[in-house]
XYZ file of C-alpha atoms in Angstrom:
712
model
C 101.935 124.084 95.157
C 102.856 122.605 92.051
C 102.816 119.024 91.420
C 103.678 116.054 88.834
C 100.379 114.838 89.154
C 97.366 116.674 90.767
C 95.568 114.215 92.854
C 91.555 113.552 92.939
C 89.921 111.172 95.274
C 86.759 108.955 94.544
C 85.966 106.392 96.925
C 83.776 104.117 95.059
C 80.740 101.815 96.935
C 81.069 98.376 95.710
C 79.650 95.201 97.720
C 80.671 95.363 101.061
C 83.307 92.388 102.334
C 82.770 90.258 105.585
C 85.702 90.625 108.170
C 88.273 87.952 108.279
C 89.172 88.310 111.659
C 86.372 89.772 113.856
C 87.489 90.926 117.487
C 84.966 92.080 120.229
C 84.347 95.930 119.541
C 86.531 96.507 116.383
C 86.962 93.825 114.276
C 89.658 93.378 111.784
C 88.656 94.077 108.104
C 90.052 93.340 104.869
C 90.343 96.565 102.882
C 91.144 96.217 99.046
C 91.647 99.159 96.832
C 92.961 99.955 93.561
C 94.717 103.236 92.443
C 94.794 104.413 88.599
C 95.043 107.918 86.589
C 91.486 109.368 86.026
C 91.895 110.137 82.340
C 93.085 107.076 80.822
C 92.026 104.506 83.745
C 95.944 102.915 83.899
C 96.992 101.833 86.980
C 99.826 102.698 89.399
C 102.085 100.087 90.509
C 104.255 100.761 93.884
C 102.046 103.213 95.456
C 102.917 102.943 99.309
C 99.662 101.913 101.237
C 100.169 102.263 104.581
C 97.901 102.157 108.225
C 98.637 104.154 110.974
C 98.770 101.015 113.315
C 101.464 99.542 111.609
C 100.253 97.066 108.079
C 102.060 97.786 105.208
C 101.814 97.122 101.450
C 102.410 98.697 98.152
C 100.184 98.598 95.015
C 100.711 95.788 92.371
C 101.367 96.035 88.150
C 97.608 96.231 88.008
C 97.457 99.538 90.764
C 95.604 96.773 93.236
C 96.312 96.436 97.011
C 94.863 94.572 99.720
C 95.119 95.131 103.428
C 93.746 94.584 107.291
C 92.641 97.671 109.093
C 89.996 98.481 111.483
C 87.405 101.062 111.785
C 88.821 104.385 112.917
C 92.427 103.438 111.461
C 94.204 106.388 109.366
C 95.125 105.220 105.322
C 98.232 106.714 104.422
C 98.209 106.547 100.764
C 102.162 107.929 99.278
C 103.984 108.681 95.844
C 106.676 110.172 94.664
C 104.150 111.926 92.026
C 101.730 113.328 94.179
C 100.888 114.834 97.192
C 100.214 111.900 100.304
C 96.869 111.341 101.030
C 94.823 110.733 104.104
C 91.510 108.764 104.901
C 90.186 107.780 108.230
C 88.412 103.999 107.640
C 85.260 103.940 108.510
C 83.712 100.718 106.681
C 85.015 98.071 104.773
C 84.031 98.950 101.416
C 86.329 99.157 98.186
C 88.593 101.965 98.053
C 89.484 103.716 94.299
C 92.066 106.344 94.593
C 91.936 108.331 90.584
C 94.337 110.903 89.819
C 94.679 113.035 86.850
C 97.890 114.361 84.956
C 98.351 118.063 85.392
C 99.876 118.834 81.939
C 99.151 116.982 79.393
C 99.941 113.356 78.429
C 101.683 114.811 75.331
C 104.315 116.365 76.955
C 107.986 115.726 74.996
C 110.236 112.728 75.083
C 113.019 114.011 77.062
C 110.469 115.672 80.274
C 108.842 111.500 80.189
C 112.900 111.067 80.180
C 113.883 113.094 82.907
C 110.888 112.093 84.648
C 111.808 108.380 84.921
C 115.083 108.903 85.266
C 114.480 111.464 88.982
C 112.358 108.699 90.062
C 114.630 106.170 89.482
C 117.942 107.735 91.002
C 115.005 108.833 93.919
C 114.375 105.042 94.255
C 118.021 104.285 94.273
C 118.963 106.861 97.160
C 116.376 104.926 99.470
C 117.974 101.792 98.557
C 121.405 102.771 99.550
C 120.210 105.059 102.525
C 121.004 102.219 105.251
C 124.013 100.796 103.323
C 126.611 103.877 101.473
C 126.041 107.397 102.235
C 128.788 108.404 99.748
C 126.188 106.884 97.018
C 123.269 107.920 98.435
C 124.522 111.708 98.261
C 125.714 110.717 94.516
C 122.550 110.014 93.328
C 120.867 112.471 94.985
C 122.981 114.952 93.136
C 122.188 113.239 89.464
C 118.163 113.464 90.378
C 118.958 117.285 90.898
C 120.089 117.186 87.244
C 116.854 116.027 86.075
C 114.402 117.500 88.512
C 112.477 120.028 86.519
C 110.400 121.534 88.974
C 110.181 123.101 92.628
C 108.533 120.192 93.922
C 111.116 117.769 92.425
C 114.252 119.558 94.105
C 112.093 119.729 97.431
C 111.535 115.909 97.386
C 115.139 115.295 96.410
C 116.686 117.696 99.171
C 114.369 116.427 101.601
C 115.634 112.378 101.460
C 118.872 113.779 101.685
C 118.406 115.598 104.669
C 116.965 112.074 105.429
C 119.836 110.199 104.488
C 122.218 112.851 106.697
C 119.639 112.220 109.906
C 120.620 108.473 109.536
C 124.287 108.605 109.343
C 123.856 111.313 112.355
C 124.987 114.380 110.295
C 122.275 116.667 112.109
C 124.161 119.909 110.929
C 123.966 118.456 107.251
C 120.319 117.404 107.887
C 119.036 120.821 109.144
C 120.631 122.472 106.101
C 119.050 119.975 103.451
C 115.739 120.344 105.044
C 116.029 124.063 105.098
C 116.505 124.006 101.411
C 113.415 121.586 100.622
C 111.230 123.943 102.290
C 112.947 126.850 100.640
C 111.631 125.038 97.319
C 108.374 123.825 98.535
C 106.567 123.842 102.152
C 105.547 120.212 103.286
C 104.671 119.062 106.295
C 106.972 115.706 106.464
C 109.926 118.403 105.777
C 108.692 120.993 108.554
C 108.872 117.512 111.350
C 111.988 116.170 109.893
C 113.509 120.108 110.254
C 112.437 120.167 114.194
C 113.868 116.616 114.694
C 116.971 117.650 113.107
C 117.164 120.773 115.175
C 116.713 118.686 118.376
C 119.122 116.621 117.546
C 121.636 118.984 116.421
C 121.120 120.522 120.037
C 119.438 123.682 118.363
C 116.638 123.101 121.255
C 114.521 126.718 120.718
C 114.802 126.468 116.921
C 113.283 122.728 117.090
C 109.843 124.264 119.385
C 109.964 127.329 117.327
C 109.189 124.533 114.299
C 107.180 122.546 116.188
C 104.826 124.910 117.379
C 104.437 126.757 113.982
C 102.882 123.521 112.214
C 99.176 124.042 110.998
C 97.898 121.270 113.394
C 95.084 121.214 111.228
C 96.633 120.401 108.044
C 98.433 117.496 109.549
C 97.088 113.753 109.550
C 96.340 111.582 113.124
C 100.357 110.012 112.471
C 101.856 113.152 112.077
C 100.094 114.910 115.042
C 101.401 112.303 117.292
C 104.588 112.556 115.507
C 104.620 116.437 116.275
C 103.971 116.210 120.102
C 106.022 113.326 120.624
C 109.187 115.300 118.503
C 107.895 118.232 120.979
C 108.000 115.891 124.083
C 111.289 114.481 123.234
C 113.139 118.552 122.793
C 111.295 119.913 126.308
C 113.110 116.447 127.992
C 116.336 117.517 126.339
C 116.157 120.795 128.083
C 114.435 119.649 131.746
C 111.496 121.076 131.248
C 109.529 118.060 132.499
C 106.065 119.612 132.539
C 105.880 121.127 129.108
C 107.386 117.352 128.036
C 104.725 115.684 129.741
C 102.392 117.316 128.205
C 103.052 116.874 124.665
C 103.407 113.195 125.177
C 100.125 112.978 126.886
C 98.269 114.806 124.228
C 100.404 112.466 121.806
C 98.867 109.693 123.516
C 95.389 110.386 123.332
C 96.022 110.569 119.955
C 97.660 107.439 119.299
C 95.095 105.572 121.378
C 92.207 107.704 119.724
C 93.351 106.775 116.351
C 94.839 102.951 117.222
C 98.396 103.949 116.074
C 99.776 100.929 118.350
C 103.754 101.453 117.884
C 103.143 105.199 119.095
C 101.464 104.151 122.182
C 103.726 101.956 123.378
C 106.737 104.359 122.716
C 104.738 107.493 124.682
C 103.651 105.096 127.831
C 107.717 104.471 127.874
C 108.613 108.620 127.428
C 105.980 109.379 129.755
C 107.204 106.834 132.521
C 110.919 108.181 132.066
C 109.272 111.774 132.603
C 107.811 110.659 136.184
C 111.125 109.083 136.802
C 113.248 112.382 136.281
C 110.675 113.959 138.063
C 111.005 111.426 141.166
C 107.579 110.590 141.013
C 108.558 106.597 140.597
C 105.325 105.214 141.389
C 103.916 106.653 138.728
C 106.655 105.848 136.177
C 106.197 102.124 137.369
C 102.474 102.220 136.197
C 103.311 103.667 132.786
C 106.690 101.586 132.433
C 104.263 98.544 133.425
C 101.646 99.578 130.434
C 104.414 99.526 128.299
C 105.853 96.510 128.737
C 102.184 94.734 128.407
C 101.751 96.767 124.918
C 104.997 96.093 124.026
C 104.789 92.723 124.168
C 101.842 92.592 121.295
C 104.426 94.343 119.346
C 107.586 92.337 117.713
C 109.209 90.313 119.374
C 112.423 92.589 119.361
C 110.571 95.805 120.265
C 109.321 93.932 123.637
C 112.762 93.480 124.159
C 113.779 96.584 123.719
C 111.164 98.306 126.192
C 112.644 95.453 128.603
C 115.354 97.093 128.647
C 114.246 100.709 129.540
C 112.418 99.494 132.271
C 115.248 97.547 133.762
C 117.520 100.344 133.472
C 114.787 102.458 135.321
C 114.997 99.504 137.928
C 118.725 100.031 138.134
C 118.113 103.942 138.522
C 115.787 103.133 141.386
C 118.292 100.553 143.001
C 115.526 97.477 142.326
C 117.940 95.521 141.265
C 116.345 92.002 142.006
C 113.733 93.134 139.676
C 116.779 94.679 137.272
C 118.269 91.082 137.431
C 115.107 89.150 136.652
C 114.453 91.122 133.308
C 118.124 91.011 132.329
C 117.949 87.182 132.615
C 114.895 87.246 130.575
C 116.627 89.618 127.527
C 119.289 86.910 127.773
C 117.365 84.360 126.900
C 114.986 85.675 124.486
C 117.446 87.849 122.470
C 119.084 84.308 120.923
C 115.150 83.862 119.084
C 115.882 87.713 118.225
C 119.356 86.975 116.448
C 117.756 84.273 114.385
C 115.859 86.665 112.074
C 117.496 90.007 112.655
C 120.869 91.344 112.761
C 121.873 92.843 116.727
C 124.966 94.778 116.105
C 126.920 95.724 119.055
C 125.499 99.297 119.143
C 122.035 97.775 120.440
C 121.636 97.729 123.912
C 120.050 93.989 123.026
C 123.894 92.334 122.964
C 124.143 89.265 125.554
C 127.610 90.765 126.289
C 125.839 94.181 127.337
C 123.324 92.304 129.402
C 125.167 90.167 131.220
C 127.192 93.072 131.921
C 124.627 94.720 133.684
C 123.313 91.642 135.679
C 126.667 91.515 137.085
C 127.055 94.970 137.680
C 123.589 94.532 139.508
C 124.709 91.509 141.907
C 127.909 93.658 142.498
C 125.518 96.825 143.800
C 124.186 93.969 145.905
C 127.641 93.271 147.204
C 126.743 89.442 145.811
C 130.077 88.660 144.787
C 129.844 85.000 143.904
C 126.939 85.789 141.319
C 128.626 88.807 139.825
C 131.978 87.487 139.158
C 130.651 84.457 136.394
C 127.884 86.985 134.810
C 131.396 89.814 134.429
C 133.480 86.925 133.163
C 130.723 85.704 130.809
C 129.936 89.341 129.213
C 134.060 89.256 128.931
C 134.101 86.265 127.303
C 131.495 87.454 125.138
C 132.686 90.736 124.211
C 135.740 89.244 123.119
C 134.055 86.880 120.744
C 131.797 89.926 119.242
C 135.145 92.346 119.260
C 133.058 94.940 121.791
C 135.849 96.499 123.315
C 133.595 99.095 125.366
C 131.851 96.342 127.012
C 135.027 94.341 127.921
C 136.707 97.259 129.024
C 133.410 98.004 131.217
C 132.966 94.490 132.419
C 136.534 93.875 133.136
C 137.145 96.889 135.059
C 134.053 96.401 137.250
C 135.381 92.046 137.369
C 138.672 94.268 138.912
C 136.172 96.520 141.240
C 135.021 93.220 142.752
C 138.010 91.401 143.045
C 139.292 94.121 145.941
C 135.478 94.428 147.316
C 135.473 91.008 147.473
C 139.332 90.539 149.120
C 140.943 88.935 146.366
C 143.499 91.313 145.067
C 145.406 88.618 143.834
C 143.053 88.319 141.246
C 142.212 92.280 141.688
C 145.885 92.759 140.010
C 145.417 90.517 137.031
C 141.999 91.551 136.292
C 142.854 95.165 136.194
C 146.238 94.514 134.035
C 143.570 92.788 131.284
C 142.004 96.098 131.673
C 144.466 98.123 131.111
C 145.482 96.376 128.156
C 141.834 96.608 126.774
C 142.383 100.093 127.347
C 145.133 100.193 125.082
C 143.960 98.168 122.522
C 140.495 100.286 122.967
C 142.651 103.562 122.087
C 144.226 102.004 118.855
C 140.947 101.477 117.692
C 139.421 104.981 118.705
C 141.850 106.234 116.552
C 141.325 104.284 113.726
C 137.657 105.099 114.100
C 138.397 108.461 114.228
C 140.495 108.549 111.197
C 137.647 107.003 109.171
C 134.918 109.117 109.961
C 137.605 111.990 109.443
C 137.383 110.438 105.882
C 133.973 109.908 105.890
C 133.255 113.465 106.717
C 135.622 115.034 104.193
C 133.910 112.461 101.734
C 130.215 113.386 102.547
C 131.172 117.607 102.646
C 132.998 117.368 99.331
C 129.746 115.472 97.939
C 127.519 118.224 99.705
C 129.784 120.560 98.458
C 128.701 119.633 95.257
C 125.230 119.713 95.685
C 125.513 122.992 97.074
C 127.172 124.679 93.735
C 124.427 122.816 91.784
C 121.338 124.648 93.678
C 123.648 127.599 93.456
C 124.090 127.189 89.882
C 120.208 126.176 89.125
C 119.225 129.509 91.250
C 122.089 131.344 89.641
C 121.042 130.246 85.625
C 117.306 130.799 86.522
C 118.079 134.356 87.740
C 119.681 134.578 84.615
C 117.002 133.625 82.281
C 114.292 136.027 84.169
C 117.384 138.913 84.067
C 116.115 139.022 80.492
C 112.602 139.873 81.208
C 113.224 141.868 84.281
C 115.719 143.450 85.090
C 119.686 143.195 86.501
C 119.224 143.319 90.008
C 117.710 139.843 90.285
C 121.403 138.403 89.475
C 122.609 140.281 92.485
C 120.195 138.986 94.732
C 121.367 135.023 93.529
C 124.812 135.946 93.619
C 124.480 137.252 97.294
C 122.107 133.695 98.073
C 125.147 131.548 96.620
C 127.559 133.939 99.068
C 125.403 133.044 101.939
C 125.207 129.036 100.656
C 128.924 129.277 100.867
C 128.818 130.804 104.186
C 126.652 128.246 105.403
C 129.345 125.968 104.121
C 131.977 127.612 105.865
C 130.213 127.868 109.134
C 129.305 123.896 108.865
C 133.411 122.811 108.329
C 134.305 124.923 111.140
C 132.153 123.538 113.162
C 133.124 120.297 112.058
C 136.781 121.387 112.643
C 135.741 122.517 116.367
C 134.004 118.896 117.336
C 136.793 116.984 115.695
C 139.447 118.889 118.137
C 137.150 118.456 121.157
C 136.867 114.893 120.425
C 140.874 114.212 119.913
C 141.397 116.170 123.254
C 138.625 114.160 124.898
C 140.558 110.763 123.467
C 143.893 111.800 124.340
C 143.051 112.374 128.141
C 141.112 109.481 128.171
C 144.824 107.777 127.064
C 147.037 109.755 129.497
C 144.960 109.212 132.540
C 144.632 105.118 131.186
C 148.911 105.265 131.549
C 148.895 106.970 135.060
C 146.023 105.220 136.790
C 147.926 101.853 136.361
C 151.342 103.613 136.883
C 150.411 104.873 140.055
C 148.593 101.565 141.095
C 151.706 99.387 140.551
C 153.573 101.693 142.380
C 151.368 101.498 145.110
C 151.258 98.052 144.821
C 154.957 97.658 145.602
C 154.649 100.040 148.553
C 152.111 97.103 149.787
C 154.066 94.670 149.262
C 157.667 95.902 150.681
C 155.822 97.223 153.913
C 153.563 93.354 153.801
C 157.559 91.969 153.816
C 158.703 93.843 156.959
C 155.436 94.398 159.324
C 153.298 92.428 161.893
C 149.616 91.177 160.452
C 147.780 93.807 162.170
C 149.705 96.777 160.847
C 149.632 95.112 157.124
C 145.616 94.566 157.577
C 145.310 98.485 158.408
C 147.572 99.351 155.603
C 145.412 97.224 153.048
C 142.084 98.857 154.352
C 143.550 102.546 153.605
C 145.098 100.976 150.738
C 141.771 99.855 149.594
C 140.020 102.867 149.761
C 142.158 104.837 148.027
C 141.835 102.848 145.137
C 138.177 103.041 145.243
C 138.297 106.499 145.501
C 141.048 107.004 142.491
C 138.964 104.272 140.297
C 135.964 106.426 140.368
C 137.619 109.771 139.921
C 139.870 108.399 136.486
C 137.072 109.276 134.116
C 136.510 112.825 135.120
C 138.305 115.543 133.436
C 138.090 117.777 137.036
C 136.735 116.942 140.477
C 136.134 119.274 143.692
C 138.990 120.407 145.343
C 137.460 118.703 148.785
C 137.857 115.457 147.150
C 141.438 115.657 145.950
C 142.577 117.084 149.637
C 140.967 113.768 150.338
C 142.832 111.592 148.261
C 146.293 113.384 149.176
C 145.655 113.263 152.868
C 145.069 109.274 152.402
C 147.904 108.889 150.179
C 150.870 111.138 152.157
C 149.119 108.904 155.665
C 150.216 105.744 153.783
C 153.352 107.183 152.253
C 154.446 108.505 155.902
C 153.216 105.597 157.333
C 155.824 104.041 155.342
C 159.026 106.143 155.754
C 158.316 107.410 159.334
C 162.076 107.730 160.029
C 162.729 109.435 156.881
C 159.824 112.226 156.941
C 157.400 114.252 158.478
C 153.999 116.000 156.557
C 151.877 119.020 157.157
C 148.661 119.630 154.810
C 147.345 123.212 155.533
C 144.296 125.135 153.872
C 144.130 128.892 153.994
C 140.555 129.827 156.036
C 140.213 132.080 153.565
C 140.074 129.348 150.923
C 136.606 127.866 150.089
C 137.367 124.731 148.444
C 133.797 124.183 147.719
C 134.132 126.589 144.759
C 137.315 125.382 142.889
C 137.566 121.593 140.415
C 141.110 120.407 139.628
C 142.025 117.307 137.585
C 142.359 114.272 139.109
C 145.815 113.107 140.366
C 147.295 116.206 139.640
C 149.327 116.441 142.757
C 149.782 112.747 143.650
C 152.629 112.748 141.423
C 154.448 115.813 142.407
C 154.232 114.641 146.451
C 155.366 110.911 145.196
C 158.366 112.692 143.590
C 158.873 114.439 146.681
C 159.068 111.051 149.175
C 160.671 108.795 146.945
C 163.427 111.102 144.743
C 163.743 113.562 147.654
C 163.331 112.812 151.510
C 164.024 109.536 151.203
C 167.630 109.863 150.368
C 168.035 112.474 152.824
C 170.511 112.226 156.103
C 168.551 113.484 158.447
C 165.062 113.686 159.018
C 163.033 115.743 156.337
C 159.254 117.612 156.007
C 157.048 117.633 153.229
C 154.280 120.769 153.141
C 151.057 120.848 151.377
C 149.464 124.119 151.644
C 146.222 125.798 149.909
C 146.427 129.467 149.471
C 144.490 132.664 148.730
C 146.305 134.050 145.867
C 143.635 136.632 144.283
C 139.711 136.969 144.325
C 139.069 133.865 141.712
C 142.754 131.822 142.053
C 144.935 129.843 144.866
C 147.843 128.709 144.762
C 148.659 124.699 145.798
C 152.370 124.286 147.086
C 153.851 120.961 147.738
C 157.127 121.729 149.259
C 160.183 119.501 150.501
C 163.922 119.727 152.177
C 165.178 116.902 150.557
C 168.311 116.585 148.587
C 166.466 118.580 145.564
C 166.373 117.593 141.830
C 170.106 117.815 140.398
C 171.384 115.358 143.007
C 168.254 113.002 142.712
C 168.970 112.456 138.875
C 173.055 111.645 139.440
C 171.676 108.733 141.569
C 168.725 107.615 139.257
C 169.259 105.116 137.279
C 168.505 104.909 133.015
C 165.364 103.277 133.756
C 164.272 105.339 136.765
C 164.943 108.600 134.564
C 162.636 107.168 131.776
C 159.853 106.488 133.561
C 160.163 109.697 135.567
C 160.378 111.603 132.801
C 157.107 110.141 131.415
C 154.839 110.234 134.413
C 155.936 113.784 134.357
C 155.722 114.309 130.430
C 151.872 113.068 131.131
C 151.058 115.379 133.694
C 152.366 118.405 131.189
C 150.439 116.757 128.558
C 146.976 116.525 130.737
C 147.648 120.195 132.340
C 147.964 121.652 128.603
C 145.311 120.044 127.124
C 142.974 120.873 129.661
C 144.266 124.640 129.242
C 143.105 124.581 125.599
C 139.959 123.094 126.637
C 139.271 125.067 129.799
C 140.976 128.779 129.104
C 144.115 128.504 131.058
C 142.927 126.977 134.249
C 145.229 125.437 135.710
C 149.101 126.941 136.070
C 152.120 124.066 137.312
C 155.636 126.090 138.392
C 158.740 123.819 139.643
C 161.523 125.159 141.426
C 164.260 125.028 144.041
C 162.857 125.186 147.603
C 165.796 126.711 149.720
C 169.452 127.467 149.560
C 170.853 124.912 151.779
C 172.833 121.937 150.957
C 169.277 120.121 150.761
C 168.036 122.160 148.827
C 164.218 120.840 148.022
C 161.777 120.985 145.366
C 158.924 123.405 145.242
C 155.790 122.899 143.069
C 153.354 125.144 142.743
C 149.774 124.664 141.172
C 147.835 127.630 140.654
C 143.941 127.211 139.959
C 141.888 129.655 138.602
C 137.571 129.399 139.822
C 135.125 128.211 137.528
């Protein structure tokens, strides 16, 4: 491999220093050292010096450094101009690292200037990496124009990949890690590529990249990173045995070499694997270890681990333990906020924790304690403009009021919930628009950088053509075409993901409009019935209504639910409507014996509006007692039909009786159903078909709705 500087490592033994802090078994040592050039003895400033246990410093202008470490720790020395050096601390001797130039010091001024400019631009990328993705990409592009070696090209593409990793553009990160490795193979880039593959859901590629790494070439910290990443990938594909094996191997290395932060992380991840395997007792032991070890790290890391353990307790219904942990988090997070910024995306925010405390109390049916915490969460979320938590907490508070029997409060809170949903929908549209602009900007800049790489390869090929043959030019052009193909594929994938995101957002919006509409109509029915019935009958009606509401809310976030659940909802809803209009209609629900309802999925609340229309706009105005028919029949091997028929007054007469307001509302409701069906058919390949026609050729022609449903 070619490098700007070739490193050679000399360890000069000086007089030993006394340890500053003595601990039983393994005292903390004060390690001193320096980094300099071998021929001139000029010091090298700003060299990164790191201990695998977490300590970090850089060399001063005289090339000197001081760092605390213990015997067995691994010293990691990093700089742009030489390959990373790893050294295991065995004693407290002073360390001197000497490096000598590969090329003569008399190289021309332009070459020196290019090196200086390249390093300055790479430093700028590091500064703006977490602040401004566009500037970071721009600096990388400029750095490539000053690059004089494949080693520098590799470094530039590697840091660009790291920028994309931070901004969660994993497909672009994969591309740039691969370009970096094409220029020069380094273990850091291979580890980064494997992680990018995992986060981009290329799980097999991730496993292949991890397993092909030469472990003998890796430092201890890199080995731990390898096994942790391999465990993460296996965990993502639910291969828990392999995941556990990888995590435990990484944990052993981390313990042997005192890599404390990774010991905490791996204990926590092993606990999560045991929990996923259903071995709760083993999981609790490892979570206990991770909690104790995290307490010795930073306050923020300790709180993050408490959140993980609290989620584990919630999963296993240990609500008292969960509540205790979350209350400690709410109390301690205030001190963390004084030292660092905790944004709404963090799991540590007090609004999230108060919401989860309220949820835990609600699951225990302790509504008196649940309500204040949910209200506090809503208040905090409102103050911090956290619409997601505000939405979730408001919905949960409405559910709690329903369960507590306070229906007036439940209705008020649910109204507030619908307002938050609308506000969140508007915000999400704005965020999608901003994300789309950002993505276009990133893609444009990436295309320019890709063009730089293509141009560089093409120019190099043209130079070599004079000494070799014309065929190299063809290879370069093919490489350019491949790069353009990769770029086109990335754009296609992005557009596909964007369309899916837009469809999901539209579905959520339509559901958020339908649920309030349905619930308000049902509540009007409840109100009217209570006004005209005795208390016992009203209570029975309210009990069935509460059951219906809970089922509707549980299914409101799903695109599809089992057909059996939808039938149960229809039976309950039709029963309630018939309870109110006994003198207007009878009903029957029949399911063909040839239909296996467990094999079919249906969009929730798809059939209810048609039944509501049949009762309210067809049967209710009939002079004689009518009938509502709901039947589910086999159409073909993979299709069934669901028919909703009535012998009411029909669509034409019903339309003539409606007010303008009623026409508008009905049109909006039917329009929502059409939009939902259209979006779902686009996403799931024409799974649902709806046909509406007259039921019969009589005076009361009635209406017949036929829904055709395909098997998954």
